[in-house]
mmCIF file of C-alpha atoms in Angstrom:
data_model
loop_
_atom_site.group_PDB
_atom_site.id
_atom_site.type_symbol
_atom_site.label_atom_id
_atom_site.label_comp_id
_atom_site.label_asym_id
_atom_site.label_seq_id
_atom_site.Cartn_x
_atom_site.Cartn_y
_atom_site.Cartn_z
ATOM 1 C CA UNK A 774 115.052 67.109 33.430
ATOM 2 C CA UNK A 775 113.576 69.169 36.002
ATOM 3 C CA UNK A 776 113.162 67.729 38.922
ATOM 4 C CA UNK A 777 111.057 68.545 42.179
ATOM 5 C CA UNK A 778 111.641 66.234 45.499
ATOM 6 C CA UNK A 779 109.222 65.686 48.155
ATOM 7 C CA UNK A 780 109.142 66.204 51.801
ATOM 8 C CA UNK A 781 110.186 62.763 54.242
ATOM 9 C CA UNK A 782 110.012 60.066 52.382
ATOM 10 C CA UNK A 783 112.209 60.041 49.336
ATOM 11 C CA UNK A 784 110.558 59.392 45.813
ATOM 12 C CA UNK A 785 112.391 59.231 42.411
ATOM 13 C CA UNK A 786 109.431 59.164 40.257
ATOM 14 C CA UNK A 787 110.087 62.677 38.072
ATOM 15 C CA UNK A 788 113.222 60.077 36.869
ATOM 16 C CA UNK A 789 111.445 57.565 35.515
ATOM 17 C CA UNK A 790 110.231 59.417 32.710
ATOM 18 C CA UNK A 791 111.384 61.647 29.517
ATOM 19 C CA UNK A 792 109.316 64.198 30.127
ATOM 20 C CA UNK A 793 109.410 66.796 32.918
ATOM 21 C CA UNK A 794 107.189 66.058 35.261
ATOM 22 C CA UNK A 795 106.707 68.499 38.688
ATOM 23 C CA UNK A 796 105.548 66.155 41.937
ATOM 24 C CA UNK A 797 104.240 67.336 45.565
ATOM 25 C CA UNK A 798 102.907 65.384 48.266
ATOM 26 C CA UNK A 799 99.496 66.168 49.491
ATOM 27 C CA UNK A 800 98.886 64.799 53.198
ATOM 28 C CA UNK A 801 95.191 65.676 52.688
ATOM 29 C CA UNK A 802 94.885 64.226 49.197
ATOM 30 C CA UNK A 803 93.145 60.789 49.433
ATOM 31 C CA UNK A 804 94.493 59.902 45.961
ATOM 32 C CA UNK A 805 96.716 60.474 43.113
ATOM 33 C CA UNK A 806 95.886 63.555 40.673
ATOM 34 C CA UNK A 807 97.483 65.063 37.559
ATOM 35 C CA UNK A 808 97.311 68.326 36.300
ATOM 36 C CA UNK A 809 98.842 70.658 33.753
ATOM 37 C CA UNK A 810 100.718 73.752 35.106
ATOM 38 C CA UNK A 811 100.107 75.809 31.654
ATOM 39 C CA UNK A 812 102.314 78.547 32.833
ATOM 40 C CA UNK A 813 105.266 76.758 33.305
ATOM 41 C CA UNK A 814 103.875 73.907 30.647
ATOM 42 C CA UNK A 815 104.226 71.182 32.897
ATOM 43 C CA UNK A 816 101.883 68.267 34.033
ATOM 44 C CA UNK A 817 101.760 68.354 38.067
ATOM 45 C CA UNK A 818 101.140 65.024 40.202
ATOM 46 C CA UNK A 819 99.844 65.119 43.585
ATOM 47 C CA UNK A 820 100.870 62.259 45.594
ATOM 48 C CA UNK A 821 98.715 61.591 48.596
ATOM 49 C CA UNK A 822 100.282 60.622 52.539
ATOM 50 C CA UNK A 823 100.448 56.849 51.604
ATOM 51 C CA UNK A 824 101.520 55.836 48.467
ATOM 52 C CA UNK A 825 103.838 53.733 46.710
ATOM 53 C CA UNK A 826 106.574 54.796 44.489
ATOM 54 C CA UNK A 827 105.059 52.133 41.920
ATOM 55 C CA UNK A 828 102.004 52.886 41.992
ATOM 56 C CA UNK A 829 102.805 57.131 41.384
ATOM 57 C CA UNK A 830 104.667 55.607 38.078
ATOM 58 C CA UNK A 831 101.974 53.299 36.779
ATOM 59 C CA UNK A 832 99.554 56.410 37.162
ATOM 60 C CA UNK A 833 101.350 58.777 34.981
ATOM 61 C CA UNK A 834 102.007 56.349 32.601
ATOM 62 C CA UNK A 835 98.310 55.538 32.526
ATOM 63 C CA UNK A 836 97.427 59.259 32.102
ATOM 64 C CA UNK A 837 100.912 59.679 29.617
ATOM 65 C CA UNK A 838 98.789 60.031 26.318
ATOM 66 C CA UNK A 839 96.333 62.846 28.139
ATOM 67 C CA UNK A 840 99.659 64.776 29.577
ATOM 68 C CA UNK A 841 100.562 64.877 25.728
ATOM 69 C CA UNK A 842 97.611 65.816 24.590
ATOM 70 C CA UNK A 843 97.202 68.653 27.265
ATOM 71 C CA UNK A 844 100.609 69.769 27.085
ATOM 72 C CA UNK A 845 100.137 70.293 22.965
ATOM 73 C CA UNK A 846 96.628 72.370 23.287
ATOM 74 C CA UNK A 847 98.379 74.813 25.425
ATOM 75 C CA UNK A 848 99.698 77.409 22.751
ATOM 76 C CA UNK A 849 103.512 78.249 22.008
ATOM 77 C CA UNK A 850 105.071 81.392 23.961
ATOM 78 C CA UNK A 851 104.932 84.276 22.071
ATOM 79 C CA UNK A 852 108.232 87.144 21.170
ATOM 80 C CA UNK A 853 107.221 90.406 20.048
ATOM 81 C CA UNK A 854 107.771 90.316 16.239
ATOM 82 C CA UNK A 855 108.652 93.514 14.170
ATOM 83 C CA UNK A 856 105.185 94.269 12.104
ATOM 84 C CA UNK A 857 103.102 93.047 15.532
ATOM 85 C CA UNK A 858 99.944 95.579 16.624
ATOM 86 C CA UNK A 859 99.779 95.184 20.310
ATOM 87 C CA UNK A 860 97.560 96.850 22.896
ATOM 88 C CA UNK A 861 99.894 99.016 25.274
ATOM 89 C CA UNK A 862 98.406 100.882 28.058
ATOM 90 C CA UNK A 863 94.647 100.960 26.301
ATOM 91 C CA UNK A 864 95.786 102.062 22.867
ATOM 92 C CA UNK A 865 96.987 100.287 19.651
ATOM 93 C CA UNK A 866 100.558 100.333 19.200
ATOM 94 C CA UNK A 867 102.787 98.824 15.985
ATOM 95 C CA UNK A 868 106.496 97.334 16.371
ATOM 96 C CA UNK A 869 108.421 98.734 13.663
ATOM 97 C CA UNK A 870 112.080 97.159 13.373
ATOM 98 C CA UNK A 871 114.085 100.008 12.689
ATOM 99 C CA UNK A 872 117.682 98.918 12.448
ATOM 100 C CA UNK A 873 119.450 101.879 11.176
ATOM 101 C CA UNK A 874 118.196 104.070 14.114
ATOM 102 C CA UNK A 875 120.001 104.206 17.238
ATOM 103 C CA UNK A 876 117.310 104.973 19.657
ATOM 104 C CA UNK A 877 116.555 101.397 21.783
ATOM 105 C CA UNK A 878 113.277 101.740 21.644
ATOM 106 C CA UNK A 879 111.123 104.669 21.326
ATOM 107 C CA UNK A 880 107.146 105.681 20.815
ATOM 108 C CA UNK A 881 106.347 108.218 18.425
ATOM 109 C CA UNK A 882 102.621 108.709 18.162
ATOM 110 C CA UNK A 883 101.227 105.176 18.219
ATOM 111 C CA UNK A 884 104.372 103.035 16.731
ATOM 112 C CA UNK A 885 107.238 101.934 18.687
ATOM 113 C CA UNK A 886 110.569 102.408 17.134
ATOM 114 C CA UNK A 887 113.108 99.557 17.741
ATOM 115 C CA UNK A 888 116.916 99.585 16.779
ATOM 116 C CA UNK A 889 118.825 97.255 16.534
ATOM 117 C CA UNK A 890 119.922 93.408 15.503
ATOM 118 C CA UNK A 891 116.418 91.264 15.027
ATOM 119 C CA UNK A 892 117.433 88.447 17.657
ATOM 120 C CA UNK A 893 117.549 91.678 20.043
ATOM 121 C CA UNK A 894 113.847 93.472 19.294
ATOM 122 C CA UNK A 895 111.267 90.971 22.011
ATOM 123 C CA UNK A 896 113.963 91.748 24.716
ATOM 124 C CA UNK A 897 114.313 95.392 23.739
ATOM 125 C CA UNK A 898 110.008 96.204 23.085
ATOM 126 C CA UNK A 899 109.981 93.993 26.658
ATOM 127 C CA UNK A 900 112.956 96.505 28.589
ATOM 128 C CA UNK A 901 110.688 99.459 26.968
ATOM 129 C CA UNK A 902 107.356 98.189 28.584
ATOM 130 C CA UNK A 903 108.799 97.885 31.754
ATOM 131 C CA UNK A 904 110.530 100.663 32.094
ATOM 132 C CA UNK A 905 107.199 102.646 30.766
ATOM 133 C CA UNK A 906 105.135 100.500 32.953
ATOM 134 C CA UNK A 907 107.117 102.000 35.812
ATOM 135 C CA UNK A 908 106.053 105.687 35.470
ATOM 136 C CA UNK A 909 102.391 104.979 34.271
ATOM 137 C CA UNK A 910 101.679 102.757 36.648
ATOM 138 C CA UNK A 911 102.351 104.843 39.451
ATOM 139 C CA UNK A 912 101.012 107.930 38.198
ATOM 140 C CA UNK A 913 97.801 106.050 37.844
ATOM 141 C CA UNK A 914 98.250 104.225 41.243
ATOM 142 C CA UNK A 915 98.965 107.678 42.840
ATOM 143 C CA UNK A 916 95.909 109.000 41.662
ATOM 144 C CA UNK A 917 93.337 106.704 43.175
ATOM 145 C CA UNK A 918 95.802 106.835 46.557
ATOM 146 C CA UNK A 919 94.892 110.697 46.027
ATOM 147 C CA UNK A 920 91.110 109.703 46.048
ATOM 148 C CA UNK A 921 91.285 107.638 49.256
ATOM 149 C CA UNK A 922 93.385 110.069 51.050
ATOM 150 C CA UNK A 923 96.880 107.470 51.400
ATOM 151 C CA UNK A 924 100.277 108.104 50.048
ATOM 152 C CA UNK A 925 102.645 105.504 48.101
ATOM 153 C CA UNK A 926 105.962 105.003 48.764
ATOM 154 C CA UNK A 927 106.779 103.699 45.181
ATOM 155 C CA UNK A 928 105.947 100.903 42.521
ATOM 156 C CA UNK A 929 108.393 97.782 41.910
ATOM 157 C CA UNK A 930 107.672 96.492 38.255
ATOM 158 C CA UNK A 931 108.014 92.920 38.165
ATOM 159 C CA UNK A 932 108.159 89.251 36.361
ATOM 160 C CA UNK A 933 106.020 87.500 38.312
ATOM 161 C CA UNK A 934 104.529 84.165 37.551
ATOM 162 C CA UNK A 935 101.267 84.004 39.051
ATOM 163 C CA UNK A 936 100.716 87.534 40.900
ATOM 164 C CA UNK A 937 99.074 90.564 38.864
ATOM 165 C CA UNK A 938 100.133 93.088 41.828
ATOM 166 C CA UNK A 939 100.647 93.341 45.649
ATOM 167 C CA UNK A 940 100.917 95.838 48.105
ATOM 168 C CA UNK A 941 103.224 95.732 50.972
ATOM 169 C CA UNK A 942 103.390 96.659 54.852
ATOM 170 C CA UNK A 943 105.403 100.152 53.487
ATOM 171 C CA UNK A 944 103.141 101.420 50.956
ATOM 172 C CA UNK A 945 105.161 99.690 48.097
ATOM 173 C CA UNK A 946 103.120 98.988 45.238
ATOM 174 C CA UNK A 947 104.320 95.833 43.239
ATOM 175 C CA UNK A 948 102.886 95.076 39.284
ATOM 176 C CA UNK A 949 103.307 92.836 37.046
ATOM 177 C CA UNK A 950 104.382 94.459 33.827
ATOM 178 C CA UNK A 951 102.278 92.096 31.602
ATOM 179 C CA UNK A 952 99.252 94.243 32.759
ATOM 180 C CA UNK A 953 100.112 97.140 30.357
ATOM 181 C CA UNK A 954 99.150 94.449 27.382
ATOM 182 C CA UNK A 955 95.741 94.290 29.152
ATOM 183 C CA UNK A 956 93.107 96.679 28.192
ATOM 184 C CA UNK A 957 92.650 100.371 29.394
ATOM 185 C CA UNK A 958 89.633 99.066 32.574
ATOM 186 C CA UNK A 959 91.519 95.692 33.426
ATOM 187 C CA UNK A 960 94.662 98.486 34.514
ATOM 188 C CA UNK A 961 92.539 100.631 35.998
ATOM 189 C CA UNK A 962 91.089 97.482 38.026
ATOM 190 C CA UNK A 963 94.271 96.239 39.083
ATOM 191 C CA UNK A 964 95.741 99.734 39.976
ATOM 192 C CA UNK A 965 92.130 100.230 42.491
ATOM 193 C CA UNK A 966 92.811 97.031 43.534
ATOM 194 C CA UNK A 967 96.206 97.417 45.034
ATOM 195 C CA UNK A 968 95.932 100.710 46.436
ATOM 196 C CA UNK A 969 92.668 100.340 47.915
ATOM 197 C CA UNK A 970 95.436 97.359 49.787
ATOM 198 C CA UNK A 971 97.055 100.378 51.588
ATOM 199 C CA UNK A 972 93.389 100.819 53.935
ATOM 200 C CA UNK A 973 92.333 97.416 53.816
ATOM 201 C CA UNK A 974 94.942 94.523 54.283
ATOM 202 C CA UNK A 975 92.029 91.913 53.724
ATOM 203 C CA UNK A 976 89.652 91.296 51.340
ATOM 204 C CA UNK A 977 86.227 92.064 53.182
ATOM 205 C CA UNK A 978 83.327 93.577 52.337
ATOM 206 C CA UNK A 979 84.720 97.211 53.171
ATOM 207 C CA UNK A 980 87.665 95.740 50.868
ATOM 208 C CA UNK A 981 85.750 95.929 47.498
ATOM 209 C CA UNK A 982 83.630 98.560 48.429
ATOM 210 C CA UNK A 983 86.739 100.715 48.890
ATOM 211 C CA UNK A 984 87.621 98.989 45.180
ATOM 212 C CA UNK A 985 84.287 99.720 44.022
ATOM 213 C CA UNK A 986 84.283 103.324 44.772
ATOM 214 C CA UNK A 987 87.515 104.413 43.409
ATOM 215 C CA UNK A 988 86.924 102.026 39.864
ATOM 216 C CA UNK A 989 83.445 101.434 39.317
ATOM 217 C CA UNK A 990 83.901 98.876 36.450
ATOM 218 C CA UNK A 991 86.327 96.673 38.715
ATOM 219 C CA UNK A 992 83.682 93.945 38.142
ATOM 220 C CA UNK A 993 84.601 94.116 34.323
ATOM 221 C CA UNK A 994 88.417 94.096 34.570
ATOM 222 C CA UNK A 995 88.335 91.215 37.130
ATOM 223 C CA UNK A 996 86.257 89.086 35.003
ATOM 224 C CA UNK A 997 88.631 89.812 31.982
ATOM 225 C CA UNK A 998 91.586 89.036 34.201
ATOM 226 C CA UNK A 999 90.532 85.523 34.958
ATOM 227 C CA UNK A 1000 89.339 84.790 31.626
ATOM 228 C CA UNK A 1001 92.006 86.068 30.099
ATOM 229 C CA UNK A 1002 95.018 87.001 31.914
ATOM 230 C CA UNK A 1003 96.806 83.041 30.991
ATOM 231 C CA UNK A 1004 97.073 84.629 27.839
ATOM 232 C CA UNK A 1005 99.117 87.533 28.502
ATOM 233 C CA UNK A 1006 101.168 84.763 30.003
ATOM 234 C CA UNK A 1007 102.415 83.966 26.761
ATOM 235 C CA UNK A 1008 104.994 86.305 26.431
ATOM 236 C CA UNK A 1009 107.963 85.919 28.327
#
């Protein structure tokens, strides 16, 4: 069981049941909460400055049968499966298991090739978006930085659990590589987004203007990312 321990005083509730169960104290919280981390698939309880051990039990097992219920509506994480159409950088593409090749994994025209053992293809389809993600996303990132007159030092392709992108102090460019399974505009978004990060560290008004002008649909893809973007959570 996973446990998470709090800051002073000492509480063992996360042991108490057989579930995992993540706990944080909350000085400003006047009183106990639960909620359901769905990334990580994990009910959350916020304990508030004064509270007793046995009371932070009772309340969990008060809310036990909603934690169960919550934790079963949030859907199973998904492997890529030979046979599987997925959308990869704006266009349809089909997993074909291809065993007897010896290629990893390969695109030819809009099917992606993988060699290879079956228990091996989600890992090997993953290392090939990644790796793609790499180059596309900073060709596309270096040509709004083109637009608005900046340079980029590079782009870092990451497994991040709650970021889509970030920019830092050196003109590094940081993505997510679940963002090639979004559609074509939500990329283009997130790629406006973060460079438009190498003029304005903030996110005023000249911010999203700056946004606006180099993607005029921004609106779209950030609407789509917040409706949508759990879901591309589900692969791992």
């Amino acid at each position: 069981m996973k446990i998470t321990l709090l800051t002073g005083k000492t509480y063992n509730i996360a042991q108490a049941f057989d579930f995992e169960l993540r706990v944080v104290k909350n000085p400003r919280a006047k009183k106990l909460t639960l909620r359901i981390d769905s990334k990580e698939r994990v009910p959350v309880l916020s304990i508030p400055r004064y509270c007793s051990q046995k009371r932070a039990i009772q309340f969990v097992e008060e809310h036990r049968l909603w934690i169960k219920e919550a934790l079963s509506r949030i859907p199973e994480h998904k492997l890529f499966e030979n046979g599987e159409t997925i959308p990869l950088f704006g266009k349809e593409v089909t997993i074909v298991h291809a065993p007897e090749r010896r290629l990893g994994a390969k695109l030819e025209g809009n099917t992606l090739l993988v060699s290879g053992e079956a228990e091996f293809l989600h890992r090997r389809v993953k290392d090939f978006i990644k790796k793609k993600a790499q180059s596309e996303f900073l060709r596309r990132s270096k040509k709004y930085a083109k637009k608005l007159g900046v340079s980029i030092n590079g782009v870092t392709i990451k497994d991040t659990k709650s970021r889509w992108g970030s920019c830092s102090s050196l003109s590094h460019l940081n993505y997510n590589w679940r963002i090639a399974l979004a559609p074509e505009f939500v990329i283009d978004y997130l790629m406006a987004h973060e460079v438009a990060h190498l003029s304005h560290a903030d996110h005023s008004s000249r911010f999203w203007h700056c946004v606006s002008e180099l993607c005029p649909t921004y609106a779209e893809g950030e609407t789509w990312l917040k409706l949508h973007g759990k879901d591309l959570y589900l692969y791992e």
